XYZ file of N, CA, C and O in Angstrom:
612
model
N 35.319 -72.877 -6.549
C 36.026 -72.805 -7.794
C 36.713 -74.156 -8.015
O 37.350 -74.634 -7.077
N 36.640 -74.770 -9.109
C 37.047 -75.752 -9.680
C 38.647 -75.609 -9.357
O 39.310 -74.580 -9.484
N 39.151 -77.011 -8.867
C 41.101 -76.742 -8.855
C 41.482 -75.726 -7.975
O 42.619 -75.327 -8.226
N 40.865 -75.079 -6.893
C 41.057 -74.224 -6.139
C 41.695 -74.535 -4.974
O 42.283 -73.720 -4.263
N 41.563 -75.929 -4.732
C 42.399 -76.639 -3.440
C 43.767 -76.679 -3.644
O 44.473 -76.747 -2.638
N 44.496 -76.639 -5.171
C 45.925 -76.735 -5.501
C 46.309 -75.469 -5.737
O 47.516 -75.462 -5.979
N 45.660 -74.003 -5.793
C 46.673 -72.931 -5.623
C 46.688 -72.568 -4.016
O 46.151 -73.055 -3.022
N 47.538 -71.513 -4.257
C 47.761 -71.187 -2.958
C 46.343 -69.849 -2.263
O 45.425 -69.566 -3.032
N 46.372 -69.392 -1.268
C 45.446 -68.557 -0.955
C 45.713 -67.249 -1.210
O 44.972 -66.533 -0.538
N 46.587 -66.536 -2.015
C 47.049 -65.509 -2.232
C 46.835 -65.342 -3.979
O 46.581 -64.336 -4.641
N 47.020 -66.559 -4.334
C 46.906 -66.535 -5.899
C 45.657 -66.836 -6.219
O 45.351 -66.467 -7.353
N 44.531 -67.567 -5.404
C 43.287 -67.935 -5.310
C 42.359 -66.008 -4.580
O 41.223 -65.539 -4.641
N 42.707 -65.886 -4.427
C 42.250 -64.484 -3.779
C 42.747 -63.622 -4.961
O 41.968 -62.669 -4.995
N 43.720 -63.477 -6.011
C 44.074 -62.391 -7.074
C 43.171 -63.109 -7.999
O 42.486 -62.197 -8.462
N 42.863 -63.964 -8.415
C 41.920 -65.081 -9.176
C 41.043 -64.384 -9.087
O 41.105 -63.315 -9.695
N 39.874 -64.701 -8.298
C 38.715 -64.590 -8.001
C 38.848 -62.477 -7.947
O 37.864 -61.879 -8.383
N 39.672 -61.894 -7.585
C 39.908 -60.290 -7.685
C 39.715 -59.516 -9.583
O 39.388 -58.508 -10.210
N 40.158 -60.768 -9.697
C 40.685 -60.383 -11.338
C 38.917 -60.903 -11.912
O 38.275 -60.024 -12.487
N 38.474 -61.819 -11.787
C 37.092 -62.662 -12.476
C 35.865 -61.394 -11.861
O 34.831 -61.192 -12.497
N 36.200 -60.607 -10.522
C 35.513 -59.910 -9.992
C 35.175 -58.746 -11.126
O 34.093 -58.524 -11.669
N 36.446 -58.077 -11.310
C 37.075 -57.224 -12.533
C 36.399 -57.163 -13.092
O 35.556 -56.266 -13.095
N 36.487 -58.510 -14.150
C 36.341 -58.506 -15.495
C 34.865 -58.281 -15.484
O 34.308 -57.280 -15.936
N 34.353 -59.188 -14.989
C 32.892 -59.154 -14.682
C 31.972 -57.676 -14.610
O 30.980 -57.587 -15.333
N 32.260 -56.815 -13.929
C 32.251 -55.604 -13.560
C 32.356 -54.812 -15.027
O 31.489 -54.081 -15.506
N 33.532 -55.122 -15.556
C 33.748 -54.289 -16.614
C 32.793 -54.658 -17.861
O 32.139 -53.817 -18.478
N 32.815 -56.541 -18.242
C 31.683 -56.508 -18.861
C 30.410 -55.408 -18.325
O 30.371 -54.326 -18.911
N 29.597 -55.616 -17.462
C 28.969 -55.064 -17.461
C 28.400 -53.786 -17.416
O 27.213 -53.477 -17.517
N 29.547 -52.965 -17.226
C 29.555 -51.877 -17.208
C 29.264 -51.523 -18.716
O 28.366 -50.811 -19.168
N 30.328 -52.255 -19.419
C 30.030 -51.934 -20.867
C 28.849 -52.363 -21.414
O 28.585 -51.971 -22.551
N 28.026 -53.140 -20.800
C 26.671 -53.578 -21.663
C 25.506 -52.899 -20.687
O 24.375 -52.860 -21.173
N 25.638 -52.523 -19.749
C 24.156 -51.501 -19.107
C 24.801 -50.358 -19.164
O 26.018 -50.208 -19.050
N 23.906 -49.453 -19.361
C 23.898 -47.972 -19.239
C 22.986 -47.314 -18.188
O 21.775 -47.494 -18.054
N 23.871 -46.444 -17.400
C 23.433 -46.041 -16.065
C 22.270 -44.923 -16.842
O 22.240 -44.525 -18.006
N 21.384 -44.629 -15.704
C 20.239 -44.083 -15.985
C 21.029 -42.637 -15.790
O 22.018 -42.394 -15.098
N 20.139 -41.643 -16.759
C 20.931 -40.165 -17.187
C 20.238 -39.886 -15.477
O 21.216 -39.518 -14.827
N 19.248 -39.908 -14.725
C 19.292 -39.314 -13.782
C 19.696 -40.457 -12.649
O 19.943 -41.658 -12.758
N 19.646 -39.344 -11.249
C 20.172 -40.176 -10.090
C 19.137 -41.172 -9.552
O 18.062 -41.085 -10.146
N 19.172 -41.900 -8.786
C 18.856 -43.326 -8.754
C 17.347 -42.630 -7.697
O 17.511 -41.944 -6.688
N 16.239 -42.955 -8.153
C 15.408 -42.962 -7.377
C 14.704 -41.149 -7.686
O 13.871 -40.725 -6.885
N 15.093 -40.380 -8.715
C 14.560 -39.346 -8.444
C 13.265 -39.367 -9.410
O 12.383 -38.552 -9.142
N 13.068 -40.270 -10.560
C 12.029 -40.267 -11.117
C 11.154 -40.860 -10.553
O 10.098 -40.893 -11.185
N 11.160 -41.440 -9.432
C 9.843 -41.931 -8.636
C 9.934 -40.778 -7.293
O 9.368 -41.304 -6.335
N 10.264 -39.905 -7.060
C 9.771 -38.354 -6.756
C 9.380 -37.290 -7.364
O 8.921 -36.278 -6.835
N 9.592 -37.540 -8.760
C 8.954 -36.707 -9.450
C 7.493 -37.167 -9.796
O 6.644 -36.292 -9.969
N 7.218 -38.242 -9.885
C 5.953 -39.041 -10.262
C 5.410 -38.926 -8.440
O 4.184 -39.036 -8.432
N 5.721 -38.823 -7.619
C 5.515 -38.800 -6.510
C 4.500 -37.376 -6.375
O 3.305 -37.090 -6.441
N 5.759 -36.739 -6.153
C 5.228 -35.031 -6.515
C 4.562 -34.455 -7.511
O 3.788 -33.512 -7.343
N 4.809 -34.960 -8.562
C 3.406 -34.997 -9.889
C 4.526 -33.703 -11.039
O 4.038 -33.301 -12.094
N 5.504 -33.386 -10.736
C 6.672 -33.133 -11.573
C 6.425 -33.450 -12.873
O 6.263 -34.642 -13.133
N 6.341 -32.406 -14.008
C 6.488 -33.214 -15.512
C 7.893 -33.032 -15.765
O 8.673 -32.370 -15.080
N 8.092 -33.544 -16.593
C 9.627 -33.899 -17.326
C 10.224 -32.356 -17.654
O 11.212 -31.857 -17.114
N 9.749 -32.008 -18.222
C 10.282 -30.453 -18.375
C 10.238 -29.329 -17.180
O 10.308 -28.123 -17.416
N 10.137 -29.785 -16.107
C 9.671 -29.005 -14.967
C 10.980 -29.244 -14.069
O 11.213 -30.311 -13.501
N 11.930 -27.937 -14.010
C 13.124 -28.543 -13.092
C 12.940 -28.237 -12.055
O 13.999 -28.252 -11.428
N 11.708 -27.796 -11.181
C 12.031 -27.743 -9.815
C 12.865 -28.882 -9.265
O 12.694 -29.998 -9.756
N 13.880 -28.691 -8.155
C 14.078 -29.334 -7.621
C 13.374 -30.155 -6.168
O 13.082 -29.434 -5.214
N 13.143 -31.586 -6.075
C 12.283 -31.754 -4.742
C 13.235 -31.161 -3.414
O 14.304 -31.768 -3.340
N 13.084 -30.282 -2.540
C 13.461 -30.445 -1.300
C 12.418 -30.522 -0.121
O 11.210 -30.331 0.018
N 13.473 -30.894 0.647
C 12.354 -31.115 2.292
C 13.542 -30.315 3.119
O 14.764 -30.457 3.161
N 12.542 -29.335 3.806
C 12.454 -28.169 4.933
C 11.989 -28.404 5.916
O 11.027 -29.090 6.263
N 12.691 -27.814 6.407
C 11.784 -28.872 8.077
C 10.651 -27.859 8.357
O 10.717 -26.665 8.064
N 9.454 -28.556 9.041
C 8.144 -27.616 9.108
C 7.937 -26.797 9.244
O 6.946 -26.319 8.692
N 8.768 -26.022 10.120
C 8.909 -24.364 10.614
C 8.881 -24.106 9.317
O 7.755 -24.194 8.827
N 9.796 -23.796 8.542
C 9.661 -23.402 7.326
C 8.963 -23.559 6.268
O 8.557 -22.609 5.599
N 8.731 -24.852 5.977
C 7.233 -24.897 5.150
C 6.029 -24.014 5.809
O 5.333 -23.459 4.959
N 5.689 -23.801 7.040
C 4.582 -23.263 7.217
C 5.092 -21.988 6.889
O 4.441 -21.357 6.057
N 6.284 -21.378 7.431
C 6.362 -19.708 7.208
C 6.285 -19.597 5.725
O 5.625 -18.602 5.427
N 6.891 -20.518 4.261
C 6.799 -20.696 3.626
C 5.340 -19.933 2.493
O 5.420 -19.076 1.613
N 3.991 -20.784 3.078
C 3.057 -20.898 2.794
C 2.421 -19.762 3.528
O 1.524 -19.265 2.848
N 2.589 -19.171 4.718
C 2.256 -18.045 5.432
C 2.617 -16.697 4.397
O 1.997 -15.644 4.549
N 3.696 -16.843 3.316
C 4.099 -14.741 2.999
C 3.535 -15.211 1.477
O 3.779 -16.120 0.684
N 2.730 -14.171 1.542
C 2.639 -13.678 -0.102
C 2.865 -12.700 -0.751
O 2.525 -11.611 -0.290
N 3.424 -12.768 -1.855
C 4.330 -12.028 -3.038
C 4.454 -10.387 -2.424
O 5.386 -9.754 -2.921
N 3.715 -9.737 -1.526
C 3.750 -8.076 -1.035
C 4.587 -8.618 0.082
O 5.706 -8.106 0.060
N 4.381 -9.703 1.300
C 5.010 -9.945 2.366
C 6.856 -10.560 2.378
O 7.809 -10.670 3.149
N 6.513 -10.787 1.116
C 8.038 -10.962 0.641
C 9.017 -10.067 -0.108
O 10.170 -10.381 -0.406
N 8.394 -8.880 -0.380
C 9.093 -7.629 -1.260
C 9.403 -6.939 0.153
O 10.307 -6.104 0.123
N 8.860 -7.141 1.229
C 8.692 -6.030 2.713
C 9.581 -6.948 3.310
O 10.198 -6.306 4.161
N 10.010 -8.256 3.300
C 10.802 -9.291 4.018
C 12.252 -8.926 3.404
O 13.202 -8.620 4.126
N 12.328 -8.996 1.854
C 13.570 -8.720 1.693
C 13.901 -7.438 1.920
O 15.100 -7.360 2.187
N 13.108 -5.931 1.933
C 13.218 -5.346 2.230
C 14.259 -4.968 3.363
O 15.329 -4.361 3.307
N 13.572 -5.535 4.395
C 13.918 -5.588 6.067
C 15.486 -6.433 6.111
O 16.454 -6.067 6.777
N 15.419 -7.697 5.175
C 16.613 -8.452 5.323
C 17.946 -7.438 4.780
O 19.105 -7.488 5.192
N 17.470 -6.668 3.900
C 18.643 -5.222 3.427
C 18.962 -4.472 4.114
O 20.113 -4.070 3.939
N 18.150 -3.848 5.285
C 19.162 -3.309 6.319
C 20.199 -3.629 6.720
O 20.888 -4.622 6.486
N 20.368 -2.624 7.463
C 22.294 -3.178 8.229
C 21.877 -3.338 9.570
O 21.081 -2.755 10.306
N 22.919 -4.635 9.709
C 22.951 -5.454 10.932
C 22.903 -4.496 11.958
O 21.758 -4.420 12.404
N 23.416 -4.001 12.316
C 23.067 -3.152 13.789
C 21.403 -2.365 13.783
O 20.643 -2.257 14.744
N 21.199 -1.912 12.417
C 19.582 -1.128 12.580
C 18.278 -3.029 13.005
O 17.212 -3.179 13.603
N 18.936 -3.697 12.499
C 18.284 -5.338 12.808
C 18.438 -5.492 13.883
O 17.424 -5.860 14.475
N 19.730 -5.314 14.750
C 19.311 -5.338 16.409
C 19.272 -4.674 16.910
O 19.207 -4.879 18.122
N 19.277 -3.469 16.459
C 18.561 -2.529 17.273
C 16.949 -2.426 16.990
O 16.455 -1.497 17.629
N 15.995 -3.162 16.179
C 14.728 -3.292 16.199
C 14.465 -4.737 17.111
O 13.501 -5.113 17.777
N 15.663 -5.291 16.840
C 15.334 -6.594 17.442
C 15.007 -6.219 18.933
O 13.887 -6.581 19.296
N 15.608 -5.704 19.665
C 16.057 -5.394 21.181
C 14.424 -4.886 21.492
O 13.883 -5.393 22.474
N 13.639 -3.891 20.665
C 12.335 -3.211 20.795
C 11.143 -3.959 21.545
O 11.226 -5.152 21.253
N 10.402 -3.797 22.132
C 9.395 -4.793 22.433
C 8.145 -3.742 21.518
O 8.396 -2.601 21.132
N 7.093 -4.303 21.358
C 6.130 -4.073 20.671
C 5.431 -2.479 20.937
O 4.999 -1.808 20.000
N 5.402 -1.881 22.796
C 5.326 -0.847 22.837
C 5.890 0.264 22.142
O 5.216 1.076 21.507
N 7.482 0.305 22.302
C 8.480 0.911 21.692
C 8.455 0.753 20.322
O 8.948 1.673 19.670
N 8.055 -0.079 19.801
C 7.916 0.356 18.459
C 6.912 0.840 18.190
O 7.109 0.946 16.979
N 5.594 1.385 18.397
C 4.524 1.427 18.753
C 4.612 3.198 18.475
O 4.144 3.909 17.586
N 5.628 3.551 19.965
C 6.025 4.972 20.103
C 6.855 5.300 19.111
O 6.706 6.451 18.701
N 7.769 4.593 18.539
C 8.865 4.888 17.719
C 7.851 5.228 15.844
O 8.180 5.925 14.885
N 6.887 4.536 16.031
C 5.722 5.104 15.070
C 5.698 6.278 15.259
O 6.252 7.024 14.452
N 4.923 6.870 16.597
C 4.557 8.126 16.479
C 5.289 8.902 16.577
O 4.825 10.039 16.491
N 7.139 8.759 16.857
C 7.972 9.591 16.650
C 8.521 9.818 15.189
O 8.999 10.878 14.787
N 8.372 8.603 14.422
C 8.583 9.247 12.744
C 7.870 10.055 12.550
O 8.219 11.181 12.196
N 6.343 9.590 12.784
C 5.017 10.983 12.353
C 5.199 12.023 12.859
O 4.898 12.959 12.118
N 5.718 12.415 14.212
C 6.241 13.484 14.425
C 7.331 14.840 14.253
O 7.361 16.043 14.513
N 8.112 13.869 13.687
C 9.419 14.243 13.084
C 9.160 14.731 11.567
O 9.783 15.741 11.238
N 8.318 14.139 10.607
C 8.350 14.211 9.560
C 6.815 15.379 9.709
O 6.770 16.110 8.719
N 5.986 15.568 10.418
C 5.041 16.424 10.704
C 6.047 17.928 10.784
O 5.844 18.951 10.130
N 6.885 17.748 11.539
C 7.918 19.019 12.176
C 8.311 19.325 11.327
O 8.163 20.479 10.926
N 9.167 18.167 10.512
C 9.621 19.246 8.945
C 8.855 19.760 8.372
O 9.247 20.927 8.357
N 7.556 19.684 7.604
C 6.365 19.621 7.097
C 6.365 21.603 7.939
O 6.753 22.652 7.426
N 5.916 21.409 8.965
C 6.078 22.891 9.737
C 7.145 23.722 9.375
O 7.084 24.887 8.982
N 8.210 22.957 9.557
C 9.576 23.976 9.390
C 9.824 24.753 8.339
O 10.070 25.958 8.369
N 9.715 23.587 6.784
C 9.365 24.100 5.656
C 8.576 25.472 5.293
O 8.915 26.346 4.496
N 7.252 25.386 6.239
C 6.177 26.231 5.905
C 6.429 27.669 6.616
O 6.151 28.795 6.204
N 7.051 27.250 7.829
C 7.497 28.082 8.866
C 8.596 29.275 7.867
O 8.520 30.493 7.705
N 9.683 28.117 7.295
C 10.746 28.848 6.568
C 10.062 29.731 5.289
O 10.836 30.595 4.875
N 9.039 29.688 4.738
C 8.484 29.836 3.300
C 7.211 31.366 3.925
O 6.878 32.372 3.298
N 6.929 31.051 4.916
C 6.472 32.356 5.931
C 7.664 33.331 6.104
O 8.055 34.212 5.339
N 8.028 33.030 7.034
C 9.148 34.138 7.618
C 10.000 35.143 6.444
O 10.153 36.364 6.433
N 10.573 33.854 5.273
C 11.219 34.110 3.883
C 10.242 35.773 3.009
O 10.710 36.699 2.346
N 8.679 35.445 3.488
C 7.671 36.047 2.709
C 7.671 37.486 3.273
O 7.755 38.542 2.646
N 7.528 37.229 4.941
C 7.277 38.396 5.752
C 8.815 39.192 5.567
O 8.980 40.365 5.235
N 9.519 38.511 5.783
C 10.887 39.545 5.361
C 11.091 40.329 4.051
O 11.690 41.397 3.921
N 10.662 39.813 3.390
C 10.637 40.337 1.802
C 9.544 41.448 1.692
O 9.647 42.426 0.952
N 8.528 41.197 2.480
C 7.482 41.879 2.592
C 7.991 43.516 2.927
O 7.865 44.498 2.194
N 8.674 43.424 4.448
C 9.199 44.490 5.328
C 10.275 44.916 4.389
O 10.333 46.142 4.484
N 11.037 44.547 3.643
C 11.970 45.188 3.170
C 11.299 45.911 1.929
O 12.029 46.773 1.440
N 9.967 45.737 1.260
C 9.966 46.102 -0.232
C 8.907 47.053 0.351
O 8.788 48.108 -0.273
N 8.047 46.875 1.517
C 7.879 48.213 2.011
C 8.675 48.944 2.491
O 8.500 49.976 1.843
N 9.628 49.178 3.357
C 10.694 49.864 3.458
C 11.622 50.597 2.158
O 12.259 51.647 2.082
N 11.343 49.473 1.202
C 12.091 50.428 0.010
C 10.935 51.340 -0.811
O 11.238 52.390 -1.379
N 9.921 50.933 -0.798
C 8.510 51.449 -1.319
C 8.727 53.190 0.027
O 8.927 54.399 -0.084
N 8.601 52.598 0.663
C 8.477 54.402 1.860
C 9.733 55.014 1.311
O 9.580 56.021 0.620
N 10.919 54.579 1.504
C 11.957 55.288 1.038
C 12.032 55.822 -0.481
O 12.370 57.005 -0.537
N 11.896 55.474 -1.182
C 11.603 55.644 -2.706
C 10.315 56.564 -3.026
O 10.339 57.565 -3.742
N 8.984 55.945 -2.244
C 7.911 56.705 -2.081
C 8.160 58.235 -1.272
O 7.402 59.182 -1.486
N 9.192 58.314 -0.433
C 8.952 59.661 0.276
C 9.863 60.413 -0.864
O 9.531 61.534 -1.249
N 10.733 59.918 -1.256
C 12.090 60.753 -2.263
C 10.948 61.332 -3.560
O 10.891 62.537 -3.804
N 9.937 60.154 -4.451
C 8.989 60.686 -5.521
C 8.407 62.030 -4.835
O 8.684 63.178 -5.182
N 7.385 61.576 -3.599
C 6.694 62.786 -3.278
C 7.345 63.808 -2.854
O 6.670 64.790 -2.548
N 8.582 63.868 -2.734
C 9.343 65.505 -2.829
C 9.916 65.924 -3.617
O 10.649 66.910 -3.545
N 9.602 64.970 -4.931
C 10.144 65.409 -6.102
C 8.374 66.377 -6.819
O 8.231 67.315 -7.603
N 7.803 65.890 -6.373
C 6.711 66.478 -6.914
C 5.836 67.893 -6.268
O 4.970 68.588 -6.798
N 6.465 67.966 -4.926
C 6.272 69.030 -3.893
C 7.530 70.103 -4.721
O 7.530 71.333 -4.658
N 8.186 69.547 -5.210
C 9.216 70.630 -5.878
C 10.615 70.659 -4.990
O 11.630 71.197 -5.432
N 10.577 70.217 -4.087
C 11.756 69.781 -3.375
C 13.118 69.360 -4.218
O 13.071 69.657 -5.411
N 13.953 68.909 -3.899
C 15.351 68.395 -4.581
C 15.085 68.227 -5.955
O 15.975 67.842 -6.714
C-alpha cells in the first residue's frame, strides 16, 4: 500500500480491514448468489434429475442400497407391517431360531384348527340338546294327547 510505511500498524491493519469491507460489500451487491446450493446442479445433471424433479440426491451406505433394491412394493407393506408390532413381540421373534418358528407355524394352524372344532363341537352339542329336550316335550305332551283321546282326563 502506497504511504503505508508512515502509519502505524494498528491503523494500517483497520485500513486494509475497512478496504476488505467495502470490497466485499461492493460485491455482494453486484453478484447474485445462485438460488441453489453450490454444486448441486452438477448432481443433478450427474444423476440425470430434471428441473422439476425434487428428489433429493442421497448416499446410503451399501448395506442399504442393496436391501433397498432387494424389497418390492408387497415386501414392503409386510416390512412395515412387522415394524408395527410392539417391541417385546420383536424380541421375542428375534430370540427364535428358524426351527421354532417353523413349530410356532404349526402351532397357529393348530390352534386356529381347534377353534374351527370347538365352534362345530359347540353348534353339535347346542343341536343334540335341543333335540332331547323337544323330544322329551313331544313324549310328554304326546302321552297327555293320547289320553285325551283314550277318554282319560
Amino acid at each position: 500500500m502506497p504511504g503505508s510505511d508512515r502509519l502505524p500498524d494498528e491503523e494500517l491493519r483497520q485500513v486494509r480491514r475497512g478496504a476488505a469491507i467495502g470490497a466485499a460489500e461492493a460485491l455482494r451487491s453486484s453478484v447474485q448468489p445462485p438460488e441453489r446450493g453450490l454444486g448441486e446442479d452438477a448432481v443433478r445433471r450427474a444423476v440425470g434429475l430434471d428441473e422439476e424433479d425434487d428428489r433429493r440426491v442421497m448416499s446410503f451406505p451399501p448395506h442399504m442400497r442393496k436391501l433397498f433394491r432387494s424389497i418390492d412394493e408387497g415386501e414392503a407393506e409386510k416390512l412395515l407391517a412387522l415394524l408395527a408390532l410392539r417391541q417385546d413381540t420383536i424380541d421375542w421373534i428375534a430370540e427364535k431360531n428358524p426351527r421354532e418358528l417353523k413349530n410356532l407355524d404349526g402351532v397357529v394352524e393348530f390352534v386356529s384348527s381347534s377353534r374351527t372344532a370347538a365352534k362345530v363341537l359347540m353348534w353339535v352339542g347346542a343341536t343334540a340338546v335341543a333335540f332331547v329336550a323337544g323330544v322329551a316335550t313331544l313324549a310328554t305332551k304326546g302321552y297327555d294327547l293320547f289320553a285325551l283321546f283314550r277318554g282319560g282326563r
